[in-house]
Coordinates of C-alpha atoms and ligand atoms in Angstrom, one line a residue:
M1 CA -65.7 23.8 32.4
K2 CA -63.2 24.9 35.0
L3 CA -60.5 22.5 36.0
F4 CA -58.8 22.5 39.4
C5 CA -55.6 20.8 40.6
V6 CA -56.4 18.1 43.2
E7 CA -53.3 19.0 45.1
C8 CA -53.2 22.8 45.3
G9 CA -56.6 23.7 44.1
K10 CA -55.2 26.0 41.4
E11 CA -57.4 26.6 38.4
T12 CA -55.8 25.2 35.3
N13 CA -56.6 24.0 31.8
N14 CA -53.8 21.4 31.8
L15 CA -54.3 18.6 34.2
L16 CA -51.8 15.8 34.4
N17 CA -53.1 12.9 36.5
G18 CA -55.5 15.4 38.1
M19 CA -52.7 17.8 39.0
C20 CA -51.4 21.1 37.7
I21 CA -48.0 20.9 36.0
D22 CA -46.1 22.2 39.0
C23 CA -47.7 19.7 41.4
Y24 CA -47.2 16.9 38.9
I25 CA -43.5 17.6 38.6
K26 CA -43.3 17.8 42.4
R27 CA -45.3 14.8 43.3
E28 CA -44.9 12.2 40.6
K29 CA -41.9 10.1 39.9
L30 CA -40.6 11.2 36.6
V31 CA -38.3 8.2 36.2
K32 CA -38.2 4.6 37.4
I33 CA -35.5 2.0 37.0
P34 CA -35.1 -1.6 38.4
G35 CA -32.8 -2.0 41.3
R36 CA -30.3 -4.0 39.3
L37 CA -29.3 -4.1 35.7
H38 CA -27.4 -6.9 34.0
L39 CA -24.9 -6.9 31.1
T40 CA -23.0 -9.9 29.8
I41 CA -19.8 -9.2 28.0
C42 CA -17.0 -11.3 26.5
P43 CA -13.8 -10.7 28.5
T44 CA -11.6 -11.5 25.4
C45 CA -13.1 -9.4 22.7
G46 CA -15.6 -7.2 24.6
S47 CA -18.6 -8.3 22.6
V48 CA -21.9 -7.8 24.3
R49 CA -24.6 -10.4 24.5
Y50 CA -28.1 -9.8 23.3
K51 CA -30.2 -12.8 24.2
R52 CA -28.6 -15.4 21.8
E53 CA -26.5 -13.0 19.8
W54 CA -23.2 -11.3 20.4
K55 CA -22.4 -7.9 19.1
K56 CA -19.3 -5.7 19.1
K57 CA -20.0 -2.7 21.2
E58 CA -18.2 -0.1 23.3
F59 CA -18.8 -0.8 27.0
K60 CA -20.2 2.8 27.5
D61 CA -22.6 2.4 24.6
A62 CA -23.7 -1.0 25.9
V63 CA -24.4 0.4 29.3
K64 CA -26.4 3.2 27.8
E65 CA -28.5 0.7 25.8
V66 CA -29.2 -1.4 28.9
V67 CA -30.3 1.7 30.8
E68 CA -32.5 3.0 28.0
K69 CA -34.2 -0.3 27.7
A70 CA -34.9 -0.6 31.5
I71 CA -35.8 2.9 32.3
V72 CA -39.5 4.0 32.6
V73 CA -40.2 7.7 32.3
S74 CA -43.2 9.9 32.7
P75 CA -45.5 9.7 29.6
Y76 CA -45.5 13.5 29.5
L77 CA -41.8 13.8 29.3
E78 CA -40.4 15.3 26.1
N79 CA -36.9 16.1 24.8
K80 CA -35.5 13.3 26.9
E81 CA -31.8 13.2 27.5
I82 CA -30.0 10.7 29.6
E83 CA -26.5 10.9 31.1
I84 CA -24.9 8.0 33.0
D85 CA -22.3 8.0 35.6
L86 CA -20.7 4.7 36.4
I87 CA -18.8 4.1 39.6
R88 CA -17.0 0.8 40.1
K89 CA -18.0 -0.9 43.3
G90 CA -16.5 -4.3 42.9
K91 CA -15.0 -6.7 40.4
T92 CA -18.2 -6.9 38.4
L93 CA -20.5 -4.4 40.2
Y94 CA -21.0 -0.8 39.3
E95 CA -23.1 1.9 40.8
C96 CA -25.0 3.6 38.1
K97 CA -26.2 7.1 38.4
I98 CA -28.7 8.2 35.8
F99 CA -29.4 11.9 35.2
L100 CA -32.5 12.7 33.2
N101 CA -33.2 16.0 31.5
G102 CA -36.3 16.9 29.5
S103 CA -39.4 19.0 29.6
I104 CA -43.1 18.6 30.5
K105 CA -45.5 20.9 28.8
G106 CA -42.7 23.3 28.1
K107 CA -41.3 23.3 31.7
S108 CA -37.8 21.9 31.9
V109 CA -37.4 19.1 34.4
N110 CA -34.6 17.0 35.7
S111 CA -34.3 13.9 37.8
E112 CA -31.8 11.5 39.1
V113 CA -32.0 7.8 39.9
C114 CA -29.5 5.3 41.1
T115 CA -29.2 1.6 40.3
E116 CA -26.7 -1.2 40.3
L117 CA -25.1 -2.7 37.2
L118 CA -23.9 -6.2 37.3
V119 CA -21.5 -7.1 34.6
E120 CA -21.3 -10.8 33.9
K121 CA -18.3 -12.1 32.0
K122 CA -18.8 -14.9 29.5
T123 CA -16.7 -16.0 26.6
C124 CA -18.5 -15.4 23.3
L125 CA -19.0 -18.1 20.7
T126 CA -16.3 -16.6 18.4
C127 CA -13.7 -16.4 21.1
S128 CA -14.4 -19.9 22.4
R129 CA -14.2 -21.2 18.8
K130 CA -10.9 -19.3 18.3
A131 CA -9.5 -20.8 21.5
G132 CA -10.5 -24.2 20.4
K133 CA -8.9 -23.8 17.0
Y134 CA -12.3 -24.4 15.5
F135 CA -12.5 -24.6 11.7
E136 CA -15.0 -25.6 9.0
A137 CA -12.9 -25.2 5.9
I138 CA -9.4 -24.9 4.6
I139 CA -8.3 -22.8 1.7
Q140 CA -5.1 -24.2 0.2
L141 CA -3.1 -21.8 -1.9
R142 CA -0.5 -23.3 -4.2
T143 CA 1.6 -21.9 -7.0
E144 CA 3.8 -23.4 -9.6
R145 CA 6.6 -21.1 -8.6
E146 CA 6.9 -21.3 -4.9
E147 CA 7.3 -17.7 -4.1
E148 CA 6.9 -16.3 -0.6
H149 CA 5.9 -12.8 -1.7
R150 CA 3.0 -14.1 -3.9
F151 CA 1.5 -16.0 -1.0
Q152 CA 1.9 -13.0 1.2
E153 CA 0.1 -10.9 -1.4
V154 CA -2.8 -13.3 -1.8
L155 CA -3.0 -13.8 2.0
E156 CA -3.3 -10.1 2.5
E157 CA -6.1 -10.1 -0.1
L158 CA -7.8 -13.0 1.7
K159 CA -7.5 -11.1 5.0
T160 CA -9.1 -8.1 3.4
F161 CA -12.0 -10.2 2.2
I162 CA -12.4 -11.5 5.7
R163 CA -12.3 -8.0 7.3
E164 CA -15.0 -6.9 4.8
Y165 CA -17.2 -9.8 5.9
Q166 CA -16.5 -9.1 9.5
L167 CA -17.5 -5.5 9.0
E168 CA -20.8 -6.8 7.6
G169 CA -21.2 -8.5 11.0
R170 CA -20.4 -12.0 9.7
D171 CA -18.8 -14.3 12.2
V172 CA -15.7 -15.5 10.3
F173 CA -12.1 -15.7 11.3
I174 CA -8.8 -17.4 10.5
T175 CA -8.1 -20.2 12.9
N176 CA -4.7 -21.1 11.6
I177 CA -2.2 -20.4 8.8
K178 CA 0.1 -23.3 8.0
K179 CA 3.1 -23.2 5.7
V180 CA 3.2 -26.4 3.8
K181 CA 5.2 -27.8 0.9
G182 CA 4.2 -25.8 -2.2
G183 CA 2.1 -23.2 -0.5
I184 CA 0.0 -22.3 2.5
D185 CA -3.1 -23.6 4.1
V186 CA -5.6 -21.1 5.7
Y187 CA -8.0 -22.5 8.2
L188 CA -11.3 -20.7 8.4
S189 CA -14.1 -20.8 10.9
D190 CA -17.0 -20.7 8.5
N191 CA -17.5 -23.0 5.5
H192 CA -20.1 -20.8 3.8
L193 CA -17.9 -17.8 3.8
A194 CA -14.8 -19.9 3.0
K195 CA -16.5 -20.9 -0.2
K196 CA -17.2 -17.3 -1.1
I197 CA -13.7 -16.2 -0.2
A198 CA -12.2 -19.0 -2.3
Q199 CA -14.4 -17.7 -5.2
D200 CA -13.2 -14.1 -4.5
I201 CA -9.6 -15.1 -4.6
H202 CA -10.1 -17.2 -7.7
S203 CA -11.9 -14.5 -9.6
R204 CA -9.1 -12.1 -8.7
Y205 CA -6.1 -14.3 -9.5
G206 CA -7.4 -17.0 -11.8
G207 CA -5.9 -20.4 -11.8
E208 CA -7.5 -23.7 -10.9
K209 CA -10.0 -24.3 -8.1
K210 CA -11.2 -27.5 -6.6
A211 CA -13.4 -28.2 -3.6
S212 CA -13.3 -31.5 -1.7
P213 CA -15.7 -32.0 1.1
K214 CA -15.0 -34.5 3.8
L215 CA -17.6 -35.9 6.2
V216 CA -16.5 -35.2 9.7
G217 CA -19.5 -36.2 11.7
L218 CA -23.2 -35.6 12.6
K219 CA -24.7 -32.7 14.3
D220 CA -28.4 -32.6 15.2
G221 CA -28.9 -35.4 12.8
K222 CA -27.3 -33.6 9.9
R223 CA -24.1 -34.5 8.2
V224 CA -21.3 -32.1 8.9
Y225 CA -18.6 -31.6 6.2
R226 CA -15.3 -29.9 6.3
V227 CA -14.4 -28.6 2.9
T228 CA -10.9 -28.0 1.4
Y229 CA -10.7 -25.5 -1.3
L230 CA -7.6 -25.9 -3.4
I231 CA -6.6 -22.8 -5.4
R232 CA -3.7 -23.4 -7.7
L233 CA -2.6 -19.9 -8.5
P234 CA -1.4 -19.2 -12.1
S235 CA 2.3 -18.8 -12.6
Y236 CA 1.8 -15.2 -13.6
T237 CA 0.6 -12.2 -11.7
T238 CA 0.1 -8.4 -12.1
G239 CA 3.4 -6.6 -12.7
D240 CA 5.0 -9.6 -14.3
I241 CA 7.1 -9.4 -17.5
L242 CA 6.0 -12.0 -20.0
S243 CA 7.4 -13.3 -23.3
D244 CA 5.7 -15.3 -26.0
G245 CA 9.1 -16.2 -27.4
K246 CA 9.1 -13.1 -29.7
D247 CA 7.8 -10.0 -27.9
F248 CA 7.9 -8.9 -24.3
Y249 CA 4.8 -7.9 -22.4
Y250 CA 3.8 -6.2 -19.1
L251 CA 1.0 -7.8 -17.2
K252 CA -1.2 -4.8 -16.4
S253 CA -4.2 -6.3 -14.7
M254 CA -6.4 -9.4 -14.6
D255 CA -9.9 -10.5 -13.6
G256 CA -11.7 -13.8 -13.5
K257 CA -11.4 -14.8 -17.1
K258 CA -9.1 -12.3 -18.8
V259 CA -5.6 -10.9 -18.5
H260 CA -4.7 -7.5 -19.8
I261 CA -1.2 -7.1 -21.1
V262 CA 0.8 -4.4 -22.8
N263 CA 3.2 -5.2 -25.6
L264 CA 6.5 -3.5 -24.6
M265 CA 7.6 -3.2 -28.2
N266 CA 4.7 -1.1 -29.4
W267 CA 2.7 -0.3 -26.2
L268 CA -0.4 -2.0 -27.7
E269 CA -2.8 -3.3 -25.0
L270 CA -4.1 -6.8 -25.4
T271 CA -6.8 -8.7 -23.6
C272 CA -6.0 -12.4 -23.4
E273 CA -8.2 -15.2 -22.3
R274 CA -6.8 -17.1 -19.4
K275 CA -6.6 -20.3 -21.4
F276 CA -4.2 -18.7 -23.9
M277 CA -1.9 -17.6 -21.2
K278 CA 0.0 -20.9 -21.5
N279 CA 1.6 -19.4 -24.7
F280 CA 3.5 -16.9 -22.4
S281 CA 6.3 -17.6 -20.1
V282 CA 7.1 -15.4 -17.1
V283 CA 10.5 -13.8 -17.6
G284 CA 10.5 -11.5 -14.6
S285 CA 8.4 -9.7 -12.0
R286 CA 7.8 -6.1 -11.1
E287 CA 11.3 -6.0 -9.6
M288 CA 12.7 -5.9 -13.2
I289 CA 11.2 -2.4 -13.7
K290 CA 13.7 0.3 -13.0
E291 CA 13.2 4.0 -12.6
T292 CA 15.6 6.1 -14.7
I293 CA 16.4 9.7 -15.0
V294 CA 15.4 11.3 -18.3
V295 CA 18.4 13.0 -19.9
S296 CA 16.7 14.3 -23.0
Q297 CA 13.8 13.5 -25.3
S298 CA 12.3 14.2 -28.6
K299 CA 9.0 13.1 -30.1
E300 CA 10.3 9.8 -31.2
E301 CA 13.2 9.2 -28.9
I302 CA 14.3 9.4 -25.3
Q303 CA 17.7 9.3 -23.6
V304 CA 17.7 7.9 -20.1
M305 CA 20.4 7.1 -17.6
D306 CA 21.0 3.4 -17.0
P307 CA 20.6 3.1 -13.2
D308 CA 23.2 0.2 -13.2
N309 CA 26.1 2.0 -14.9
Y310 CA 25.0 5.6 -15.4
K311 CA 25.5 5.3 -19.1
T312 CA 23.0 7.0 -21.4
I313 CA 20.7 4.7 -23.2
E314 CA 18.8 5.8 -26.2
L315 CA 15.3 4.3 -26.7
R316 CA 12.6 4.7 -29.3
K317 CA 9.2 5.9 -28.1
P318 CA 6.5 3.7 -29.7
R319 CA 4.2 6.6 -29.3
S320 CA 4.8 10.3 -28.9
V321 CA 4.5 10.6 -25.1
H322 CA 6.2 13.3 -23.1
F323 CA 8.0 12.0 -20.0
G324 CA 8.7 14.1 -16.9
R325 CA 12.0 13.9 -15.0
T326 CA 11.9 10.1 -14.9
A327 CA 10.9 7.2 -17.0
R328 CA 10.7 3.5 -16.3
I329 CA 12.5 0.8 -18.2
V330 CA 12.7 -3.0 -18.3
K331 CA 16.0 -4.7 -19.1
T332 CA 15.7 -8.0 -20.7
E333 CA 18.2 -10.3 -22.5
N334 CA 16.6 -9.2 -25.7
G335 CA 17.0 -5.5 -25.1
I336 CA 15.8 -2.6 -23.0
F337 CA 12.1 -1.5 -23.1
L338 CA 10.5 1.7 -22.1
L339 CA 7.2 1.6 -20.2
P340 CA 4.5 3.9 -21.5
T341 CA 3.4 5.6 -18.3
Q342 CA 4.1 5.8 -14.6
K343 CA 0.7 4.3 -13.8
L344 CA 1.4 0.9 -15.3
Ligands
ZN401 ZN1 -51.3 22.0 41.7
ZN402 ZN1 -15.3 -12.7 22.4

């Protein structure tokens, strides 16, 4: 059967809407778009609203998404490519030029349409909560030894946990950080994640943990609680020098239940249950470790330069380890100890 184009009468075996390809491309609208597009963004953080949700998006990408959702193209169009040109027309109004490239039955086509984009500014839930100092939970960090740098260390860790949750798209933030007697209080926007973060911190640093919920009201007929998580950090931390009254130890690492220590007398590594840590006292921190220059060494001994007075100190190597140009030592009232490796 012969097929003819209704427009030009040409014989063809490819009819699109009754027309040959050339006529179809000439006559039909390849692309349609509504006269006005809408986009709602948060003026504070730039998040974009999708119905009831807010998502972090670059403005350019958000516009592209809106255009791609609204645009209607010819069903015969293949290899579609869209380029968008935005021209600001007013405070919230943009002229939006859309260039379309593609092909129809192997013939390359392009088309251009114009529309308006109205950008509505609305504060997102997170930003309005931040502004209102909204919080659902408090993590209280306390230590026996009230040391600024330990709180800073744990706080940094806590912020890292929060960033990880935020990267997962979870809506959690710190509302407030308060210095109080004996520690710091961290106010968090989400109770569910605060609980997880408190667990994360506790399993990293050990110590005691306690949760105390407080009824603060009703919301949609449900009781609303604000929970305080108290974490009493242990008196020891990674890098500390410990003593059990006899030997000296370096605290290498720790996890939820166990602490890994190195006996500085013989470099033997021990794993100690948290509950037995009360047998140790902290005699110093990482700052006690000093880098020294190696003067000479044999299999059993090493001579290093005392960084305090430049005198040569001779130390016994518990194990035959070869040191490079430097070695690290710990000076205690019971003598000077050599650390086994640079990595400790
Ligand atoms: Zn034709
Ligand atoms: Zn926002």
